[in-house]
Coordinates of C-alpha atoms in Angstrom, one line a residue:
M1 CA 19.9 22.1 15.3
D2 CA 17.4 19.2 15.3
F3 CA 16.2 17.4 12.2
F4 CA 12.9 19.3 12.0
Q5 CA 14.7 22.7 12.2
W6 CA 17.2 21.6 9.5
S7 CA 14.3 20.4 7.2
L8 CA 12.4 23.6 7.7
K9 CA 15.4 25.7 7.1
Q10 CA 16.1 23.9 3.8
H11 CA 12.5 24.3 2.8
V12 CA 12.6 28.1 3.4
R13 CA 15.8 28.4 1.4
L14 CA 14.2 26.6 -1.5
V15 CA 11.1 28.8 -1.4
F16 CA 13.2 31.9 -1.5
T17 CA 15.3 30.6 -4.3
L18 CA 12.2 29.7 -6.4
C19 CA 10.6 33.0 -5.7
A20 CA 13.7 34.8 -6.9
L21 CA 13.6 32.8 -10.1
G22 CA 9.9 33.6 -10.5
I23 CA 9.0 29.9 -10.4
V24 CA 6.5 29.6 -7.5
A25 CA 4.0 32.2 -8.8
S26 CA 4.2 30.9 -12.4
T27 CA 3.7 27.2 -11.7
S28 CA 1.6 26.8 -8.5
A29 CA -1.3 28.7 -9.9
Q30 CA -1.5 26.3 -12.8
L31 CA -1.1 23.0 -11.0
R32 CA -4.5 21.6 -10.1
S33 CA -5.2 18.8 -7.7
I34 CA -6.3 15.3 -8.6
K35 CA -7.2 13.1 -5.7
N36 CA -7.9 9.3 -5.9
D37 CA -9.7 7.1 -3.4
T38 CA -12.7 9.4 -3.2
F39 CA -15.9 10.0 -5.0
W40 CA -15.4 12.9 -7.5
Q41 CA -17.7 15.9 -7.9
T42 CA -18.3 18.5 -10.6
V43 CA -17.5 22.2 -10.1
D44 CA -20.9 22.8 -8.7
G45 CA -20.6 20.0 -6.1
K46 CA -22.7 17.4 -7.8
P47 CA -21.6 13.7 -8.0
L48 CA -19.6 12.8 -11.1
Y49 CA -20.7 9.5 -12.6
S50 CA -18.6 8.1 -15.4
Q51 CA -17.5 4.5 -15.7
G52 CA -16.1 2.6 -18.7
G53 CA -15.7 5.5 -21.0
G54 CA -13.1 7.9 -22.4
I55 CA -12.0 11.5 -22.8
F56 CA -11.7 13.3 -26.2
Q57 CA -10.9 16.7 -27.4
F58 CA -13.5 18.5 -29.6
K59 CA -14.3 22.0 -30.4
N60 CA -16.7 23.6 -27.9
P61 CA -19.9 24.4 -29.9
T62 CA -20.2 27.8 -28.3
S63 CA -16.7 29.1 -28.1
G64 CA -15.1 27.2 -30.9
K65 CA -12.1 26.4 -28.7
L66 CA -10.9 22.8 -28.0
S67 CA -12.3 21.3 -24.8
Y68 CA -12.0 18.0 -23.1
Y69 CA -15.2 15.9 -23.2
W70 CA -15.6 12.9 -20.8
Y71 CA -18.1 10.3 -21.7
G72 CA -19.0 7.3 -19.5
V73 CA -21.9 5.3 -18.1
H74 CA -23.9 6.2 -15.0
Y75 CA -25.1 3.0 -13.5
K76 CA -28.0 3.2 -11.0
E77 CA -25.9 1.3 -8.4
A78 CA -23.3 4.1 -8.4
D79 CA -25.7 6.3 -6.5
K80 CA -26.4 3.6 -4.0
Y81 CA -22.8 2.7 -3.3
K82 CA -21.7 6.3 -3.0
T83 CA -24.4 6.8 -0.3
D84 CA -23.6 3.5 1.5
P85 CA -20.3 1.9 0.5
S86 CA -20.7 -0.8 3.2
V87 CA -22.8 -2.9 0.7
T88 CA -21.4 -4.3 -2.6
L89 CA -24.1 -4.3 -5.3
P90 CA -24.8 -7.6 -7.2
K91 CA -25.5 -6.3 -10.7
S92 CA -25.2 -3.3 -13.1
T93 CA -28.2 -1.3 -14.3
F94 CA -27.7 1.2 -17.1
Q95 CA -29.1 4.6 -16.5
A96 CA -27.5 6.9 -19.0
V97 CA -24.3 7.9 -20.8
T98 CA -23.1 11.1 -19.2
C99 CA -21.0 13.9 -20.7
Y100 CA -18.7 16.3 -18.8
S101 CA -16.5 19.1 -20.2
S102 CA -13.4 20.7 -18.9
D103 CA -10.5 23.0 -20.0
N104 CA -8.0 21.6 -17.5
L105 CA -8.9 17.9 -16.8
V106 CA -9.8 18.8 -13.2
D107 CA -12.7 21.2 -13.2
W108 CA -15.6 19.3 -14.8
H109 CA -19.0 20.7 -15.9
F110 CA -22.0 18.4 -16.3
E111 CA -23.3 18.7 -19.9
G112 CA -26.1 16.2 -19.5
D113 CA -27.2 12.6 -20.0
V114 CA -26.4 12.3 -23.7
L115 CA -27.7 8.8 -24.2
D116 CA -30.5 7.5 -22.0
Q117 CA -32.7 4.4 -21.7
E118 CA -35.3 5.9 -24.0
A119 CA -32.8 6.2 -26.8
L120 CA -32.1 2.5 -26.4
S121 CA -35.7 1.4 -26.0
R122 CA -35.9 -0.5 -29.2
E123 CA -33.8 -3.2 -27.7
R124 CA -33.0 -3.8 -24.0
P125 CA -29.7 -5.6 -23.7
T126 CA -28.2 -7.1 -20.6
W127 CA -25.2 -4.8 -20.8
V128 CA -24.4 -1.3 -21.9
G129 CA -20.9 0.1 -21.4
R130 CA -17.3 0.4 -22.7
L131 CA -17.7 3.4 -25.0
G132 CA -15.9 6.2 -26.9
V133 CA -16.7 9.0 -29.3
A134 CA -15.1 9.9 -32.7
Y135 CA -15.8 12.9 -34.9
I136 CA -16.8 11.9 -38.4
K137 CA -15.6 14.8 -40.5
E138 CA -17.2 13.7 -43.7
L139 CA -20.7 13.7 -42.2
K140 CA -20.1 16.4 -39.5
L141 CA -21.3 14.0 -36.9
Y142 CA -20.1 12.7 -33.6
A143 CA -20.3 8.9 -33.4
M144 CA -20.4 7.0 -30.1
F145 CA -19.4 3.3 -30.2
V146 CA -20.7 1.4 -27.2
Q147 CA -21.1 -2.2 -26.3
H148 CA -24.8 -3.0 -26.4
G149 CA -25.7 -6.6 -25.5
R150 CA -24.3 -8.9 -28.1
H151 CA -23.4 -6.2 -30.6
V152 CA -21.6 -2.9 -31.0
L153 CA -24.0 0.1 -31.2
I154 CA -23.3 3.3 -33.0
T155 CA -25.2 6.4 -31.9
T156 CA -24.7 9.8 -33.4
S157 CA -25.1 13.5 -32.6
A158 CA -24.5 16.8 -34.4
S159 CA -22.9 18.1 -31.1
P160 CA -20.3 16.7 -28.7
T161 CA -22.8 17.4 -25.9
G162 CA -25.6 15.3 -27.5
P163 CA -28.1 14.1 -27.4
F164 CA -27.0 11.0 -29.2
S165 CA -29.5 8.8 -31.1
W166 CA -29.6 5.3 -32.5
Y167 CA -27.7 5.0 -35.8
R168 CA -26.9 1.4 -36.4
Q169 CA -25.8 -1.9 -34.8
L170 CA -22.7 -3.7 -35.8
D171 CA -22.5 -7.5 -35.8
M172 CA -18.8 -8.2 -35.5
T173 CA -19.1 -11.9 -36.6
A174 CA -17.8 -11.4 -40.2
M175 CA -14.9 -9.4 -38.9
I176 CA -13.7 -11.3 -35.9
G177 CA -15.9 -14.4 -35.5
T178 CA -18.1 -13.2 -32.6
S179 CA -21.0 -10.8 -32.8
N180 CA -19.8 -8.7 -29.9
T181 CA -16.4 -7.3 -28.7
G182 CA -14.9 -8.5 -25.4
D183 CA -14.0 -5.0 -24.2
Q184 CA -13.4 -1.8 -26.2
T185 CA -12.4 1.8 -26.2
V186 CA -12.0 4.5 -28.9
F187 CA -8.6 6.0 -29.5
T188 CA -8.0 9.2 -31.6
D189 CA -4.5 9.7 -32.9
P190 CA -3.5 13.2 -31.9
D191 CA -1.1 13.5 -34.9
T192 CA -3.4 12.2 -37.7
G193 CA -6.8 12.9 -36.3
K194 CA -7.9 9.4 -37.2
S195 CA -10.0 7.4 -34.7
Y196 CA -9.9 3.7 -34.1
L197 CA -11.9 1.1 -32.2
I198 CA -9.6 -0.9 -29.8
Y199 CA -11.2 -4.1 -28.8
S200 CA -10.8 -7.8 -27.9
Y201 CA -12.4 -11.1 -29.2
G202 CA -15.8 -11.7 -27.8
R203 CA -15.1 -15.0 -26.2
G204 CA -12.1 -15.6 -24.0
R205 CA -10.7 -12.2 -25.1
S206 CA -7.5 -13.9 -26.2
K207 CA -7.2 -11.6 -29.3
I208 CA -6.9 -7.8 -29.6
Y209 CA -7.8 -5.8 -32.7
V210 CA -7.5 -2.3 -34.1
S211 CA -10.1 -1.0 -36.6
E212 CA -10.2 2.4 -38.1
I213 CA -13.5 4.3 -37.8
G214 CA -14.8 6.0 -40.8
V215 CA -17.4 6.2 -43.6
K216 CA -18.0 3.3 -46.0
N217 CA -20.8 3.1 -48.5
G218 CA -22.2 6.2 -47.0
Q219 CA -22.4 4.7 -43.5
I220 CA -20.4 5.1 -40.3
G221 CA -18.6 1.9 -39.4
L222 CA -15.3 0.1 -39.2
L223 CA -13.1 0.3 -42.3
D224 CA -10.7 -2.6 -41.6
C225 CA -9.5 -5.0 -38.9
S226 CA -5.9 -5.7 -37.8
E227 CA -5.2 -8.4 -35.2
I228 CA -2.3 -7.2 -33.1
Y229 CA -2.3 -9.7 -30.2
H230 CA -3.1 -13.4 -29.7
G231 CA -2.3 -14.9 -26.3
A232 CA -3.6 -15.0 -22.7
G233 CA -7.1 -13.4 -22.3
R234 CA -7.0 -9.7 -21.8
E235 CA -9.7 -7.1 -21.2
G236 CA -9.9 -3.4 -20.5
N237 CA -8.3 -2.9 -23.9
C238 CA -7.1 0.7 -24.6
L239 CA -4.3 2.5 -26.3
F240 CA -2.2 5.7 -26.0
K241 CA 0.5 7.4 -28.0
Y242 CA 3.6 8.9 -26.5
K243 CA 6.5 10.5 -28.4
G244 CA 5.4 8.8 -31.6
Q245 CA 5.0 5.3 -30.3
Y246 CA 1.8 3.4 -29.7
Y247 CA 1.1 1.5 -26.4
M248 CA -1.5 -1.2 -26.4
C249 CA -2.7 -1.8 -22.9
A250 CA -5.1 -4.3 -21.2
S251 CA -5.9 -6.0 -17.9
N252 CA -6.3 -9.5 -16.6
L253 CA -9.7 -11.2 -16.7
Y254 CA -10.6 -10.4 -13.1
G255 CA -14.2 -9.3 -13.5
W256 CA -14.8 -6.1 -11.5
D257 CA -11.6 -6.4 -9.5
G258 CA -8.4 -4.5 -10.0
S259 CA -5.6 -5.9 -12.1
Y260 CA -2.1 -5.5 -13.4
P261 CA -1.9 -3.1 -16.4
Y262 CA -0.2 -4.8 -19.3
Y263 CA 1.3 -3.2 -22.4
L264 CA 2.9 -3.8 -25.8
V265 CA 4.7 -1.2 -27.9
S266 CA 4.8 -0.4 -31.6
D267 CA 5.9 2.3 -34.1
D268 CA 2.7 1.6 -36.1
I269 CA -0.8 1.5 -34.8
R270 CA -1.5 -1.7 -36.7
G271 CA 1.7 -3.3 -35.4
P272 CA 3.7 -5.4 -35.0
Y273 CA 3.6 -4.8 -31.3
T274 CA 6.4 -6.1 -29.1
P275 CA 7.1 -8.3 -27.3
I276 CA 5.0 -10.3 -29.8
N277 CA 1.9 -11.8 -28.1
N278 CA 3.6 -11.4 -24.6
M279 CA 2.2 -8.4 -22.8
L280 CA 4.4 -6.9 -20.1
V281 CA 3.3 -5.7 -16.7
M282 CA 3.7 -2.0 -16.3
N283 CA 6.5 -1.1 -13.9
G284 CA 5.3 0.3 -10.6
A285 CA 1.8 -1.2 -10.7
A286 CA 2.3 -4.7 -9.3
E287 CA 2.3 -3.7 -5.6
D288 CA -1.3 -2.5 -5.6
Y289 CA -2.8 -3.6 -8.9
A290 CA -2.7 -0.2 -10.5
H291 CA -3.9 1.6 -7.4
I292 CA -6.7 -0.9 -7.2
S293 CA -8.2 -0.3 -10.7
Q294 CA -8.6 -1.8 -14.1
T295 CA -7.3 -0.2 -17.3
G296 CA -9.9 2.2 -18.6
F297 CA -8.3 4.8 -21.0
F298 CA -5.4 7.2 -21.2
V299 CA -5.1 10.9 -21.8
T300 CA -1.9 12.3 -23.4
V301 CA -1.2 16.0 -22.6
K302 CA 1.2 17.8 -24.9
G303 CA 2.2 20.9 -22.9
S304 CA 4.6 23.7 -23.6
L305 CA 7.3 22.0 -21.5
N306 CA 6.5 18.3 -21.3
E307 CA 4.4 15.6 -22.8
S308 CA 2.6 13.6 -20.1
V309 CA 0.3 10.6 -20.1
I310 CA -2.5 10.0 -17.5
Y311 CA -3.6 6.5 -16.7
C312 CA -7.4 6.7 -16.2
G313 CA -8.5 3.5 -14.5
D314 CA -11.9 2.2 -13.7
R315 CA -12.5 1.2 -10.1
W316 CA -15.7 -0.8 -10.2
S317 CA -16.2 -0.4 -6.5
D318 CA -20.0 -0.3 -6.8
F319 CA -19.8 -4.0 -8.0
A320 CA -16.5 -5.1 -6.4
G321 CA -16.6 -3.3 -3.0
N322 CA -12.9 -2.6 -3.4
G323 CA -12.6 0.9 -2.0
L324 CA -14.0 4.4 -2.5
G325 CA -14.4 6.3 -5.8
Y326 CA -15.0 5.1 -9.4
N327 CA -12.1 6.7 -11.1
V328 CA -8.4 6.3 -10.5
W329 CA -6.1 8.7 -12.3
C330 CA -2.3 8.3 -12.0
P331 CA 0.5 9.9 -14.0
L332 CA 2.9 7.8 -16.0
S333 CA 6.6 8.3 -16.5
F334 CA 9.0 6.7 -19.0
K335 CA 12.4 5.2 -19.1
D336 CA 13.3 4.9 -22.8
D337 CA 10.1 3.3 -24.2
Q338 CA 9.1 1.6 -20.9
P339 CA 6.2 3.2 -19.0
W340 CA 6.2 3.5 -15.2
F341 CA 3.0 3.6 -13.2
N342 CA 3.2 6.1 -10.4
S343 CA 0.7 5.0 -7.7
V344 CA -0.3 8.2 -5.9
S345 CA -3.3 9.2 -4.0
S346 CA -2.9 12.9 -4.5
W347 CA -1.1 14.8 -7.3
K348 CA -1.3 18.0 -9.4
M349 CA -1.4 18.6 -13.1
D350 CA -0.9 21.6 -15.4
V351 CA -2.3 20.9 -18.9
H352 CA -0.7 24.0 -20.3
T353 CA 2.9 23.0 -19.5
G354 CA 2.4 19.2 -19.3
N355 CA 4.1 19.2 -15.8
W356 CA 2.8 17.2 -12.9
A357 CA 3.9 16.9 -9.2
V358 CA 3.0 14.8 -6.2
G359 CA 0.5 16.4 -3.8
I360 CA 1.7 17.4 -0.4
D361 CA -1.1 15.3 1.2
N362 CA -0.2 12.1 -0.8
N363 CA -0.5 8.8 1.0
Y364 CA 2.7 6.9 0.3
V365 CA 1.4 3.5 1.4
K366 CA 0.5 1.0 -1.4
N367 CA -2.5 -1.2 -0.9
G368 CA -3.0 0.2 2.6
S369 CA -6.7 -0.7 2.4
F370 CA -5.8 -4.3 1.4
E371 CA -8.3 -4.3 -1.5
A372 CA -5.8 -5.3 -4.3
D373 CA -6.1 -9.0 -3.4
R374 CA -9.4 -10.5 -4.6
R375 CA -9.2 -13.8 -2.6
H376 CA -8.0 -15.1 0.7
I377 CA -4.2 -15.1 0.8
P378 CA -2.3 -17.4 0.5
S379 CA -4.3 -18.3 -2.6
P380 CA -3.9 -21.6 -4.5
V381 CA -6.0 -20.3 -7.5
K382 CA -5.6 -17.4 -9.9
P383 CA -3.7 -15.4 -9.0
V384 CA -1.6 -17.9 -7.1
Q385 CA 0.3 -16.0 -4.3
A386 CA 1.5 -16.4 -0.8
Q387 CA 1.8 -12.8 0.3
L388 CA -0.5 -9.8 0.3
S389 CA 0.2 -7.4 -2.6
G390 CA 2.7 -4.7 -1.5
W391 CA 3.3 -6.3 1.9
V392 CA 5.6 -8.8 3.5
S393 CA 4.4 -11.0 6.4
E394 CA 7.4 -12.4 8.2
V395 CA 6.9 -15.3 10.5
I396 CA 9.4 -15.3 13.4
K397 CA 7.5 -17.9 15.4
G398 CA 4.4 -19.8 14.4
N399 CA 3.0 -21.6 11.4
P400 CA 4.7 -20.9 8.1
I401 CA 2.9 -19.0 5.4
R402 CA 2.5 -21.4 2.5
V403 CA 0.1 -21.9 -0.5
G404 CA -2.0 -25.0 0.0
E405 CA -0.8 -25.6 3.6
P406 CA -3.9 -26.3 5.8
N407 CA -2.3 -24.7 8.9
S408 CA -1.0 -21.7 7.1
P409 CA -2.3 -18.4 8.6
V410 CA -4.8 -16.5 6.4
L411 CA -3.4 -13.0 5.9
N412 CA -6.5 -11.1 5.1
Y413 CA -10.0 -10.8 6.6
F414 CA -13.2 -10.2 4.7
N415 CA -15.0 -7.2 6.3
T416 CA -18.6 -7.5 7.2
S417 CA -21.1 -4.7 6.2
Q418 CA -20.9 -3.5 9.8
D419 CA -17.1 -3.4 9.6
R420 CA -17.3 -1.3 6.4
K421 CA -19.2 1.4 8.1
F422 CA -15.9 2.3 9.7
V423 CA -13.2 0.9 7.3
T424 CA -12.8 0.9 3.6
G425 CA -13.8 -1.9 1.3
E426 CA -14.2 -5.7 1.6
K427 CA -10.7 -6.7 2.9
S428 CA -8.4 -5.9 5.7
L429 CA -5.1 -7.3 7.1
A430 CA -5.5 -10.3 9.5
I431 CA -2.9 -11.1 12.1
T432 CA -3.6 -14.5 13.8
D433 CA -2.5 -18.1 14.2
N434 CA -3.7 -21.3 15.8
R435 CA -0.4 -21.5 17.8
D436 CA 1.7 -19.0 19.7
F437 CA 3.2 -16.7 17.2
I438 CA 5.5 -13.7 16.6
R439 CA 5.0 -11.9 13.2
R440 CA 6.1 -8.8 11.5
V441 CA 4.0 -7.3 8.7
Y442 CA 5.8 -4.5 6.8
Q443 CA 6.2 -2.4 3.7
K444 CA 9.3 -0.6 2.5
I445 CA 8.8 2.8 0.9
A446 CA 11.4 4.6 -1.0
S447 CA 11.8 7.7 -3.2
T448 CA 11.6 7.2 -7.0
D449 CA 12.7 9.6 -9.7
Q450 CA 9.1 10.8 -10.1
V451 CA 7.6 10.3 -6.6
P452 CA 10.1 11.5 -4.1
L453 CA 9.7 10.8 -0.4
P454 CA 10.9 14.2 1.0
D455 CA 12.8 14.4 4.3
G456 CA 10.7 15.6 7.1
Y457 CA 8.2 14.4 9.7
Y458 CA 5.3 12.1 8.8
V459 CA 2.2 10.6 10.4
M460 CA 1.3 6.9 10.1
S461 CA -2.3 6.1 10.7
L462 CA -4.3 2.8 10.8
K463 CA -7.6 1.4 12.0
I464 CA -7.5 -1.7 14.2
K465 CA -10.0 -4.2 15.7
A466 CA -9.2 -7.1 18.1
G467 CA -11.5 -9.7 19.5
S468 CA -12.4 -9.6 23.2
Q469 CA -10.6 -12.9 23.8
S470 CA -7.4 -11.8 22.1
E471 CA -4.2 -12.0 24.0
F472 CA -1.1 -10.2 22.7
N473 CA 2.1 -10.1 24.7
S474 CA 3.0 -7.2 22.4
L475 CA 1.3 -5.5 19.6
K476 CA 2.9 -2.3 18.1
M477 CA 2.9 -0.2 15.0
Y478 CA 6.3 1.1 13.9
A479 CA 8.3 3.0 11.4
I480 CA 12.1 2.9 10.8
S481 CA 14.1 5.3 8.8
E482 CA 17.9 5.5 8.7
G483 CA 18.1 3.6 12.0
T484 CA 15.6 5.8 13.9
I485 CA 12.7 3.7 15.2
S486 CA 9.3 5.1 16.1
R487 CA 6.8 2.8 17.8
K488 CA 3.3 2.9 19.4
G489 CA 1.6 0.2 21.4
L490 CA -1.7 -1.2 20.2
N491 CA -2.5 -3.5 23.2
K492 CA -5.2 -1.4 24.9
L493 CA -8.0 -2.2 22.5
K494 CA -11.7 -2.1 23.2
G495 CA -12.9 -4.7 20.7
D496 CA -14.3 -2.2 18.2
W497 CA -12.6 -0.5 15.3
E498 CA -10.3 2.3 16.5
E499 CA -8.1 4.7 14.6
V500 CA -4.6 5.1 15.9
Q501 CA -1.8 7.4 14.8
L502 CA 1.9 7.4 15.2
R503 CA 3.1 11.0 14.8
H504 CA 6.4 12.8 14.4
I505 CA 8.1 10.0 12.4
P506 CA 11.4 11.4 11.1
I507 CA 12.2 10.3 7.5
K508 CA 15.6 10.8 6.1
N509 CA 17.2 10.0 2.7
G510 CA 13.9 9.1 1.1
Q511 CA 13.3 5.7 2.7
V512 CA 11.2 4.2 5.5
E513 CA 9.9 0.9 6.6
I514 CA 6.4 0.8 8.2
G515 CA 4.5 -2.0 9.7
V516 CA 3.1 -3.9 12.7
E517 CA 4.9 -6.2 15.1
A518 CA 2.8 -8.9 16.9
D519 CA 3.6 -11.3 19.7
G520 CA 0.5 -13.3 20.4
T521 CA -0.8 -16.5 22.0
A522 CA -2.7 -19.2 20.1
G523 CA -6.0 -17.8 18.8
A524 CA -5.1 -14.2 19.4
F525 CA -6.2 -12.0 16.4
C526 CA -6.5 -8.5 15.2
Y527 CA -7.7 -6.9 12.0
I528 CA -6.0 -3.8 10.5
D529 CA -7.2 -1.6 7.7
D530 CA -6.7 1.8 6.0
I531 CA -2.9 2.3 6.7
T532 CA -1.6 5.6 5.6
L533 CA 1.6 7.6 5.7
V534 CA 1.4 11.3 5.0
R535 CA 3.5 14.3 5.6
Q536 CA 2.9 16.0 9.0

């Protein structure tokens, strides 16, 4: 019996067992697919535009049942980039705050533009974004808190589906010393029902604050202010609650680019948070900068079987050119009180049970489009690093890879607009040197508790381009699992981007190494992008 037959036999046995237990029918119908690295759509096939916002549960005005409402900004550039992702747009232009509703966090219905340019016409700021909505029980109003130029703007509506209208502006100077917030989100505690503004200091973003939202002197505003962090600058400030503990999260100050997700933990929303003033990088996120995204907000799902937390990141690809799609959702898992980021491209969620599972079409490669790194690598400036995120470039012969070394090979290539008509994003892998070289670029992939790499056959795919003057003695893609090596030659190139596949890769015991081996003469070069590894 060969490996494929054995794997298939085990799969059939598992299916029969599950059917006998009544598991397949009861769970598969409820698990609904979430796919990253693509532009999302509503249930009727229209583009879903929502950046820098949040998801909240409110009663549906018609049915009276709790529904999820997703608010975020629709920037004009989002339409352009979706149509032509080969061009990165230079600025953001506010068009509207959108609202979508769902009962399962997957199927979204467009409720409308709930805050538009006309509603903000009394003052036209340079920036509108970073928002959330809280229900003000005393006044029976929904209050949206949104960054608005140099202030925080509150708009209100009698319905969660809007429209929202201008209520008042907040000058934050008396509270924190700057008129504006650095970044902000709204968090509603699922146990108490209280809502809070989570935000950073307006300049340098070296402080993070929590303020309860409520009514004071008859007006909606902020009731208090607690400083919970003072340290390195952090933005993308947001918070979630899991099993009674509060997790304060944030990102680096990397502009539109992806970042590590950082966190602190506390038993009280106002702190103290630990480690004090020393945010930790979330496990599992370092290899691809949180699946090439920035902390946006979180959704906690309390199901009948499990409590799960969804990381909802912003991918500002319209302004960073760092891939496809504007929203990156990945499930978290926990070891004690430590969150673990599960970087998956495809997964399934059941909001009723709280269970989730990896999709059968998941791409197991991290940073396969090489968009995590915002600069040429090696980079002597923030972040200082010698290797591409998630990858190892091993020099067997040739110039060593060193930060600040003039002859060091540059490991990534910045794609032109023409390149981006065929490959994803602004960056790709570069394999070249100014002297004869032998190099191996690889990534090791292994099962984790939450993201298993099942035994079976897989397909590795990549896109490659080599110059017409390139001379490689050998150029191959490869995969190694439990001593079994699969290879495919890449020498016969035409000079344009080509997609190449290595099929029938047998993976055993939940581990594999994939990569490219290159033996080239001085000046030889190739660019590689969009590396994937999926089940066959």
